[in-house]
JSON list of C-alpha atoms in Angstrom, two decimals:
[
{"chain": "A", "resi": 27, "resn": "UNK", "atom": "CA", "xyz": [0.00, 0.00, 0.00]},
{"chain": "A", "resi": 28, "resn": "UNK", "atom": "CA", "xyz": [1.31, 3.43, -0.92]},
{"chain": "A", "resi": 29, "resn": "UNK", "atom": "CA", "xyz": [0.61, 6.69, 0.85]},
{"chain": "A", "resi": 30, "resn": "UNK", "atom": "CA", "xyz": [1.38, 10.16, -0.41]},
{"chain": "A", "resi": 31, "resn": "UNK", "atom": "CA", "xyz": [3.48, 12.43, 1.78]},
{"chain": "A", "resi": 32, "resn": "UNK", "atom": "CA", "xyz": [4.28, 16.08, 1.12]},
{"chain": "A", "resi": 33, "resn": "UNK", "atom": "CA", "xyz": [7.69, 17.24, 2.28]},
{"chain": "A", "resi": 34, "resn": "UNK", "atom": "CA", "xyz": [8.11, 20.92, 3.03]},
{"chain": "A", "resi": 35, "resn": "UNK", "atom": "CA", "xyz": [11.63, 22.21, 3.27]},
{"chain": "A", "resi": 36, "resn": "UNK", "atom": "CA", "xyz": [13.26, 25.62, 2.96]},
{"chain": "A", "resi": 37, "resn": "UNK", "atom": "CA", "xyz": [16.22, 23.72, 1.49]},
{"chain": "A", "resi": 38, "resn": "UNK", "atom": "CA", "xyz": [14.37, 22.93, -1.73]},
{"chain": "A", "resi": 39, "resn": "UNK", "atom": "CA", "xyz": [13.71, 25.34, -4.57]},
{"chain": "A", "resi": 40, "resn": "UNK", "atom": "CA", "xyz": [10.08, 24.31, -4.81]},
{"chain": "A", "resi": 41, "resn": "UNK", "atom": "CA", "xyz": [7.88, 24.86, -1.74]},
{"chain": "A", "resi": 42, "resn": "UNK", "atom": "CA", "xyz": [6.92, 21.20, -1.48]},
{"chain": "A", "resi": 43, "resn": "UNK", "atom": "CA", "xyz": [7.88, 17.91, -3.05]},
{"chain": "A", "resi": 44, "resn": "UNK", "atom": "CA", "xyz": [5.43, 15.04, -3.36]},
{"chain": "A", "resi": 45, "resn": "UNK", "atom": "CA", "xyz": [6.85, 11.59, -2.78]},
{"chain": "A", "resi": 46, "resn": "UNK", "atom": "CA", "xyz": [5.24, 8.19, -2.49]},
{"chain": "A", "resi": 47, "resn": "UNK", "atom": "CA", "xyz": [5.91, 5.83, 0.37]},
{"chain": "A", "resi": 48, "resn": "UNK", "atom": "CA", "xyz": [5.74, 2.13, -0.49]},
{"chain": "A", "resi": 49, "resn": "UNK", "atom": "CA", "xyz": [5.44, -0.15, 2.50]},
{"chain": "A", "resi": 50, "resn": "UNK", "atom": "CA", "xyz": [8.27, -2.38, 3.77]},
{"chain": "A", "resi": 51, "resn": "UNK", "atom": "CA", "xyz": [11.06, -0.58, 1.90]},
{"chain": "A", "resi": 52, "resn": "UNK", "atom": "CA", "xyz": [14.29, 0.00, 3.86]},
{"chain": "A", "resi": 53, "resn": "UNK", "atom": "CA", "xyz": [16.84, 2.59, 2.78]},
{"chain": "A", "resi": 54, "resn": "UNK", "atom": "CA", "xyz": [20.32, 2.42, 4.28]},
{"chain": "A", "resi": 55, "resn": "UNK", "atom": "CA", "xyz": [21.86, 5.90, 4.68]},
{"chain": "A", "resi": 56, "resn": "UNK", "atom": "CA", "xyz": [25.50, 6.77, 5.14]},
{"chain": "A", "resi": 57, "resn": "UNK", "atom": "CA", "xyz": [27.96, 9.58, 4.63]},
{"chain": "A", "resi": 58, "resn": "UNK", "atom": "CA", "xyz": [31.56, 8.38, 4.48]},
{"chain": "A", "resi": 59, "resn": "UNK", "atom": "CA", "xyz": [34.95, 9.76, 3.62]},
{"chain": "A", "resi": 60, "resn": "UNK", "atom": "CA", "xyz": [36.05, 8.07, 0.41]},
{"chain": "A", "resi": 61, "resn": "UNK", "atom": "CA", "xyz": [38.97, 5.73, 0.90]},
{"chain": "A", "resi": 62, "resn": "UNK", "atom": "CA", "xyz": [40.29, 6.15, -2.63]},
{"chain": "A", "resi": 63, "resn": "UNK", "atom": "CA", "xyz": [38.89, 9.35, -4.19]},
{"chain": "A", "resi": 64, "resn": "UNK", "atom": "CA", "xyz": [40.51, 12.72, -3.60]},
{"chain": "A", "resi": 65, "resn": "UNK", "atom": "CA", "xyz": [40.08, 16.18, -5.09]},
{"chain": "A", "resi": 66, "resn": "UNK", "atom": "CA", "xyz": [43.03, 18.14, -6.45]},
{"chain": "A", "resi": 67, "resn": "UNK", "atom": "CA", "xyz": [43.43, 21.91, -6.13]},
{"chain": "A", "resi": 68, "resn": "UNK", "atom": "CA", "xyz": [42.28, 22.37, -9.75]},
{"chain": "A", "resi": 69, "resn": "UNK", "atom": "CA", "xyz": [39.06, 20.41, -9.11]},
{"chain": "A", "resi": 70, "resn": "UNK", "atom": "CA", "xyz": [39.99, 17.17, -10.86]},
{"chain": "A", "resi": 71, "resn": "UNK", "atom": "CA", "xyz": [39.40, 13.84, -9.17]},
{"chain": "A", "resi": 72, "resn": "UNK", "atom": "CA", "xyz": [42.31, 11.59, -8.26]},
{"chain": "A", "resi": 73, "resn": "UNK", "atom": "CA", "xyz": [41.77, 7.91, -7.54]},
{"chain": "A", "resi": 74, "resn": "UNK", "atom": "CA", "xyz": [44.38, 6.28, -5.31]},
{"chain": "A", "resi": 75, "resn": "UNK", "atom": "CA", "xyz": [45.82, 2.94, -6.27]},
{"chain": "A", "resi": 76, "resn": "UNK", "atom": "CA", "xyz": [45.14, 0.00, -3.93]},
{"chain": "A", "resi": 77, "resn": "UNK", "atom": "CA", "xyz": [48.47, 0.29, -2.09]},
{"chain": "A", "resi": 78, "resn": "UNK", "atom": "CA", "xyz": [48.58, 4.11, -1.86]},
{"chain": "A", "resi": 79, "resn": "UNK", "atom": "CA", "xyz": [48.29, 5.77, 1.54]},
{"chain": "A", "resi": 80, "resn": "UNK", "atom": "CA", "xyz": [45.80, 8.54, 2.32]},
{"chain": "A", "resi": 81, "resn": "UNK", "atom": "CA", "xyz": [48.50, 10.48, 4.19]},
{"chain": "A", "resi": 82, "resn": "UNK", "atom": "CA", "xyz": [50.57, 10.64, 0.99]},
{"chain": "A", "resi": 83, "resn": "UNK", "atom": "CA", "xyz": [47.57, 11.98, -0.94]},
{"chain": "A", "resi": 84, "resn": "UNK", "atom": "CA", "xyz": [47.02, 14.71, 1.64]},
{"chain": "A", "resi": 85, "resn": "UNK", "atom": "CA", "xyz": [50.72, 15.66, 1.58]},
{"chain": "A", "resi": 86, "resn": "UNK", "atom": "CA", "xyz": [50.42, 15.96, -2.21]},
{"chain": "A", "resi": 87, "resn": "UNK", "atom": "CA", "xyz": [47.69, 18.59, -1.74]},
{"chain": "A", "resi": 88, "resn": "UNK", "atom": "CA", "xyz": [44.73, 16.34, -2.43]},
{"chain": "A", "resi": 89, "resn": "UNK", "atom": "CA", "xyz": [41.63, 16.79, -0.26]},
{"chain": "A", "resi": 90, "resn": "UNK", "atom": "CA", "xyz": [39.17, 14.07, 0.80]},
{"chain": "A", "resi": 91, "resn": "UNK", "atom": "CA", "xyz": [35.85, 13.44, -0.90]},
{"chain": "A", "resi": 92, "resn": "UNK", "atom": "CA", "xyz": [32.61, 12.64, 0.93]},
{"chain": "A", "resi": 93, "resn": "UNK", "atom": "CA", "xyz": [30.43, 9.78, -0.33]},
{"chain": "A", "resi": 94, "resn": "UNK", "atom": "CA", "xyz": [26.72, 10.24, 0.40]},
{"chain": "A", "resi": 95, "resn": "UNK", "atom": "CA", "xyz": [24.83, 6.99, -0.18]},
{"chain": "A", "resi": 96, "resn": "UNK", "atom": "CA", "xyz": [21.23, 5.86, 0.10]},
{"chain": "A", "resi": 97, "resn": "UNK", "atom": "CA", "xyz": [20.87, 2.16, -0.70]},
{"chain": "A", "resi": 98, "resn": "UNK", "atom": "CA", "xyz": [17.66, 0.12, -1.00]},
{"chain": "A", "resi": 99, "resn": "UNK", "atom": "CA", "xyz": [18.22, -2.87, 1.28]},
{"chain": "A", "resi": 100, "resn": "UNK", "atom": "CA", "xyz": [17.94, -6.22, -0.43]},
{"chain": "A", "resi": 101, "resn": "UNK", "atom": "CA", "xyz": [17.82, -4.70, -3.90]},
{"chain": "A", "resi": 102, "resn": "UNK", "atom": "CA", "xyz": [21.12, -2.87, -4.24]},
{"chain": "A", "resi": 103, "resn": "UNK", "atom": "CA", "xyz": [19.63, 0.14, -6.01]},
{"chain": "A", "resi": 104, "resn": "UNK", "atom": "CA", "xyz": [21.34, 3.25, -4.74]},
{"chain": "A", "resi": 105, "resn": "UNK", "atom": "CA", "xyz": [21.81, 6.96, -5.03]},
{"chain": "A", "resi": 106, "resn": "UNK", "atom": "CA", "xyz": [25.37, 8.13, -4.51]},
{"chain": "A", "resi": 107, "resn": "UNK", "atom": "CA", "xyz": [26.64, 11.69, -4.47]},
{"chain": "A", "resi": 108, "resn": "UNK", "atom": "CA", "xyz": [30.25, 12.82, -4.15]},
{"chain": "A", "resi": 109, "resn": "UNK", "atom": "CA", "xyz": [31.12, 16.14, -2.53]},
{"chain": "A", "resi": 110, "resn": "UNK", "atom": "CA", "xyz": [34.31, 17.88, -1.43]},
{"chain": "A", "resi": 111, "resn": "UNK", "atom": "CA", "xyz": [35.18, 17.48, 2.25]},
{"chain": "A", "resi": 112, "resn": "UNK", "atom": "CA", "xyz": [35.48, 21.26, 2.52]},
{"chain": "A", "resi": 113, "resn": "UNK", "atom": "CA", "xyz": [31.96, 21.91, 1.24]},
{"chain": "A", "resi": 114, "resn": "UNK", "atom": "CA", "xyz": [29.55, 19.20, 2.45]},
{"chain": "A", "resi": 115, "resn": "UNK", "atom": "CA", "xyz": [25.86, 19.04, 1.67]},
{"chain": "A", "resi": 116, "resn": "UNK", "atom": "CA", "xyz": [23.43, 19.02, 4.61]},
{"chain": "A", "resi": 117, "resn": "UNK", "atom": "CA", "xyz": [22.23, 15.44, 5.11]},
{"chain": "A", "resi": 118, "resn": "UNK", "atom": "CA", "xyz": [18.59, 16.61, 5.05]},
{"chain": "A", "resi": 119, "resn": "UNK", "atom": "CA", "xyz": [19.08, 18.11, 1.61]},
{"chain": "A", "resi": 120, "resn": "UNK", "atom": "CA", "xyz": [20.57, 14.88, 0.29]},
{"chain": "A", "resi": 121, "resn": "UNK", "atom": "CA", "xyz": [17.61, 12.89, 1.66]},
{"chain": "A", "resi": 122, "resn": "UNK", "atom": "CA", "xyz": [15.03, 15.32, 0.22]},
{"chain": "A", "resi": 123, "resn": "UNK", "atom": "CA", "xyz": [16.71, 15.18, -3.18]},
{"chain": "A", "resi": 124, "resn": "UNK", "atom": "CA", "xyz": [17.04, 11.37, -3.12]},
{"chain": "A", "resi": 125, "resn": "UNK", "atom": "CA", "xyz": [13.40, 10.92, -2.13]},
{"chain": "A", "resi": 126, "resn": "UNK", "atom": "CA", "xyz": [11.95, 13.48, -4.54]},
{"chain": "A", "resi": 127, "resn": "UNK", "atom": "CA", "xyz": [9.73, 12.24, -7.33]},
{"chain": "A", "resi": 128, "resn": "UNK", "atom": "CA", "xyz": [11.78, 11.98, -10.50]},
{"chain": "A", "resi": 129, "resn": "UNK", "atom": "CA", "xyz": [14.97, 11.01, -8.69]},
{"chain": "A", "resi": 130, "resn": "UNK", "atom": "CA", "xyz": [16.34, 7.45, -9.07]},
{"chain": "A", "resi": 131, "resn": "UNK", "atom": "CA", "xyz": [14.77, 6.30, -5.78]},
{"chain": "A", "resi": 132, "resn": "UNK", "atom": "CA", "xyz": [11.75, 8.58, -6.07]},
{"chain": "A", "resi": 133, "resn": "UNK", "atom": "CA", "xyz": [9.98, 7.66, -2.85]},
{"chain": "A", "resi": 134, "resn": "UNK", "atom": "CA", "xyz": [10.16, 7.64, 0.91]},
{"chain": "A", "resi": 135, "resn": "UNK", "atom": "CA", "xyz": [11.09, 4.34, 2.48]},
{"chain": "A", "resi": 136, "resn": "UNK", "atom": "CA", "xyz": [9.15, 2.73, 5.28]},
{"chain": "A", "resi": 137, "resn": "UNK", "atom": "CA", "xyz": [12.39, 2.56, 7.29]},
{"chain": "A", "resi": 138, "resn": "UNK", "atom": "CA", "xyz": [15.67, 4.48, 7.21]},
{"chain": "A", "resi": 139, "resn": "UNK", "atom": "CA", "xyz": [18.62, 2.53, 8.59]},
{"chain": "A", "resi": 140, "resn": "UNK", "atom": "CA", "xyz": [21.89, 4.14, 9.72]},
{"chain": "A", "resi": 141, "resn": "UNK", "atom": "CA", "xyz": [24.88, 3.14, 11.78]},
{"chain": "A", "resi": 142, "resn": "UNK", "atom": "CA", "xyz": [25.24, 3.90, 15.49]},
{"chain": "A", "resi": 143, "resn": "UNK", "atom": "CA", "xyz": [27.97, 6.53, 15.09]},
{"chain": "A", "resi": 144, "resn": "UNK", "atom": "CA", "xyz": [26.05, 8.19, 12.29]},
{"chain": "A", "resi": 145, "resn": "UNK", "atom": "CA", "xyz": [22.86, 8.39, 14.38]},
{"chain": "A", "resi": 146, "resn": "UNK", "atom": "CA", "xyz": [24.81, 9.77, 17.35]},
{"chain": "A", "resi": 147, "resn": "UNK", "atom": "CA", "xyz": [26.45, 12.44, 15.18]},
{"chain": "A", "resi": 148, "resn": "UNK", "atom": "CA", "xyz": [23.06, 13.53, 13.80]},
{"chain": "A", "resi": 149, "resn": "UNK", "atom": "CA", "xyz": [20.63, 13.61, 16.72]},
{"chain": "A", "resi": 150, "resn": "UNK", "atom": "CA", "xyz": [18.07, 15.57, 14.66]},
{"chain": "A", "resi": 151, "resn": "UNK", "atom": "CA", "xyz": [17.62, 12.54, 12.35]},
{"chain": "A", "resi": 152, "resn": "UNK", "atom": "CA", "xyz": [15.11, 10.78, 14.64]},
{"chain": "A", "resi": 153, "resn": "UNK", "atom": "CA", "xyz": [12.80, 13.83, 14.74]},
{"chain": "A", "resi": 154, "resn": "UNK", "atom": "CA", "xyz": [13.23, 14.39, 11.01]},
{"chain": "A", "resi": 155, "resn": "UNK", "atom": "CA", "xyz": [12.26, 10.79, 10.21]},
{"chain": "A", "resi": 156, "resn": "UNK", "atom": "CA", "xyz": [9.27, 10.96, 12.53]},
{"chain": "A", "resi": 157, "resn": "UNK", "atom": "CA", "xyz": [8.12, 14.21, 10.89]},
{"chain": "A", "resi": 158, "resn": "UNK", "atom": "CA", "xyz": [7.99, 12.56, 7.44]},
{"chain": "A", "resi": 159, "resn": "UNK", "atom": "CA", "xyz": [6.54, 9.25, 8.64]},
{"chain": "A", "resi": 160, "resn": "UNK", "atom": "CA", "xyz": [9.69, 7.15, 8.28]},
{"chain": "A", "resi": 161, "resn": "UNK", "atom": "CA", "xyz": [10.88, 4.76, 11.00]},
{"chain": "A", "resi": 162, "resn": "UNK", "atom": "CA", "xyz": [14.52, 5.26, 11.98]},
{"chain": "A", "resi": 163, "resn": "UNK", "atom": "CA", "xyz": [16.49, 2.10, 12.79]},
{"chain": "A", "resi": 164, "resn": "UNK", "atom": "CA", "xyz": [20.07, 1.99, 14.02]},
{"chain": "A", "resi": 165, "resn": "UNK", "atom": "CA", "xyz": [21.91, -1.00, 12.57]},
{"chain": "A", "resi": 166, "resn": "UNK", "atom": "CA", "xyz": [23.52, -3.34, 15.04]},
{"chain": "A", "resi": 167, "resn": "UNK", "atom": "CA", "xyz": [27.26, -3.89, 14.74]},
{"chain": "A", "resi": 168, "resn": "UNK", "atom": "CA", "xyz": [26.68, -7.36, 13.29]},
{"chain": "A", "resi": 169, "resn": "UNK", "atom": "CA", "xyz": [24.08, -6.28, 10.68]},
{"chain": "A", "resi": 170, "resn": "UNK", "atom": "CA", "xyz": [25.67, -7.97, 7.68]},
{"chain": "A", "resi": 171, "resn": "UNK", "atom": "CA", "xyz": [23.50, -6.22, 5.09]},
{"chain": "A", "resi": 172, "resn": "UNK", "atom": "CA", "xyz": [24.35, -2.77, 6.42]},
{"chain": "A", "resi": 173, "resn": "UNK", "atom": "CA", "xyz": [28.08, -3.53, 6.73]},
{"chain": "A", "resi": 174, "resn": "UNK", "atom": "CA", "xyz": [28.28, -4.98, 3.21]},
{"chain": "A", "resi": 175, "resn": "UNK", "atom": "CA", "xyz": [26.43, -2.00, 1.76]},
{"chain": "A", "resi": 176, "resn": "UNK", "atom": "CA", "xyz": [28.85, 0.39, 3.49]},
{"chain": "A", "resi": 177, "resn": "UNK", "atom": "CA", "xyz": [31.67, -1.24, 1.53]},
{"chain": "A", "resi": 178, "resn": "UNK", "atom": "CA", "xyz": [29.62, -1.29, -1.68]},
{"chain": "A", "resi": 179, "resn": "UNK", "atom": "CA", "xyz": [29.02, 2.46, -1.39]},
{"chain": "A", "resi": 180, "resn": "UNK", "atom": "CA", "xyz": [32.80, 2.96, -1.46]},
{"chain": "A", "resi": 181, "resn": "UNK", "atom": "CA", "xyz": [33.13, 0.62, -4.44]},
{"chain": "A", "resi": 182, "resn": "UNK", "atom": "CA", "xyz": [30.26, 2.23, -6.41]},
{"chain": "A", "resi": 183, "resn": "UNK", "atom": "CA", "xyz": [31.68, 5.69, -5.76]},
{"chain": "A", "resi": 184, "resn": "UNK", "atom": "CA", "xyz": [34.96, 4.66, -7.41]},
{"chain": "A", "resi": 185, "resn": "UNK", "atom": "CA", "xyz": [33.19, 2.92, -10.31]},
{"chain": "A", "resi": 186, "resn": "UNK", "atom": "CA", "xyz": [30.84, 5.79, -11.10]},
{"chain": "A", "resi": 187, "resn": "UNK", "atom": "CA", "xyz": [31.76, 8.50, -13.59]},
{"chain": "A", "resi": 188, "resn": "UNK", "atom": "CA", "xyz": [33.68, 11.07, -11.59]},
{"chain": "A", "resi": 189, "resn": "UNK", "atom": "CA", "xyz": [31.63, 14.15, -10.92]},
{"chain": "A", "resi": 190, "resn": "UNK", "atom": "CA", "xyz": [32.09, 16.08, -7.72]},
{"chain": "A", "resi": 191, "resn": "UNK", "atom": "CA", "xyz": [29.23, 18.41, -6.91]},
{"chain": "A", "resi": 192, "resn": "UNK", "atom": "CA", "xyz": [30.40, 21.96, -6.44]},
{"chain": "A", "resi": 193, "resn": "UNK", "atom": "CA", "xyz": [28.15, 23.82, -4.04]},
{"chain": "A", "resi": 194, "resn": "UNK", "atom": "CA", "xyz": [27.94, 27.46, -3.21]},
{"chain": "A", "resi": 195, "resn": "UNK", "atom": "CA", "xyz": [27.72, 28.34, 0.47]},
{"chain": "A", "resi": 196, "resn": "UNK", "atom": "CA", "xyz": [24.16, 28.19, 1.81]}
]
């Protein structure tokens, strides 16, 4: 059964976005520092080789890249966005964009799953989820699906065509 939910956010250009909420869908949400992608001073993307060290990349003037990922549990469909460490996107904005009609995921999940550290770092997430009718679940340390998808987000980020979103300050 689907229900229609209207999201209102000052972060979006339009005053409201309509999304549909299928039942029993779980989205796994994470924001990670990429292990292998870095941004050079001129804006190009550098991918480290398997045996390269992050410290060497930083000494060479490369800056880290953030990997935002929303993965449909059990299906593997995902939305990934890469952003410079120095100019992150608010997590709420990423979620609104990922859940907006017309985006690859295009709907609210029944449940949003995150890791413990992630949930602790973003205490507003529980209230946000409740306000849009999504259940927030914190993955246990032995949640194999969540742990595997964390690694897949890193892998997909490196496999995707390199495009780092440049944002202007909000």
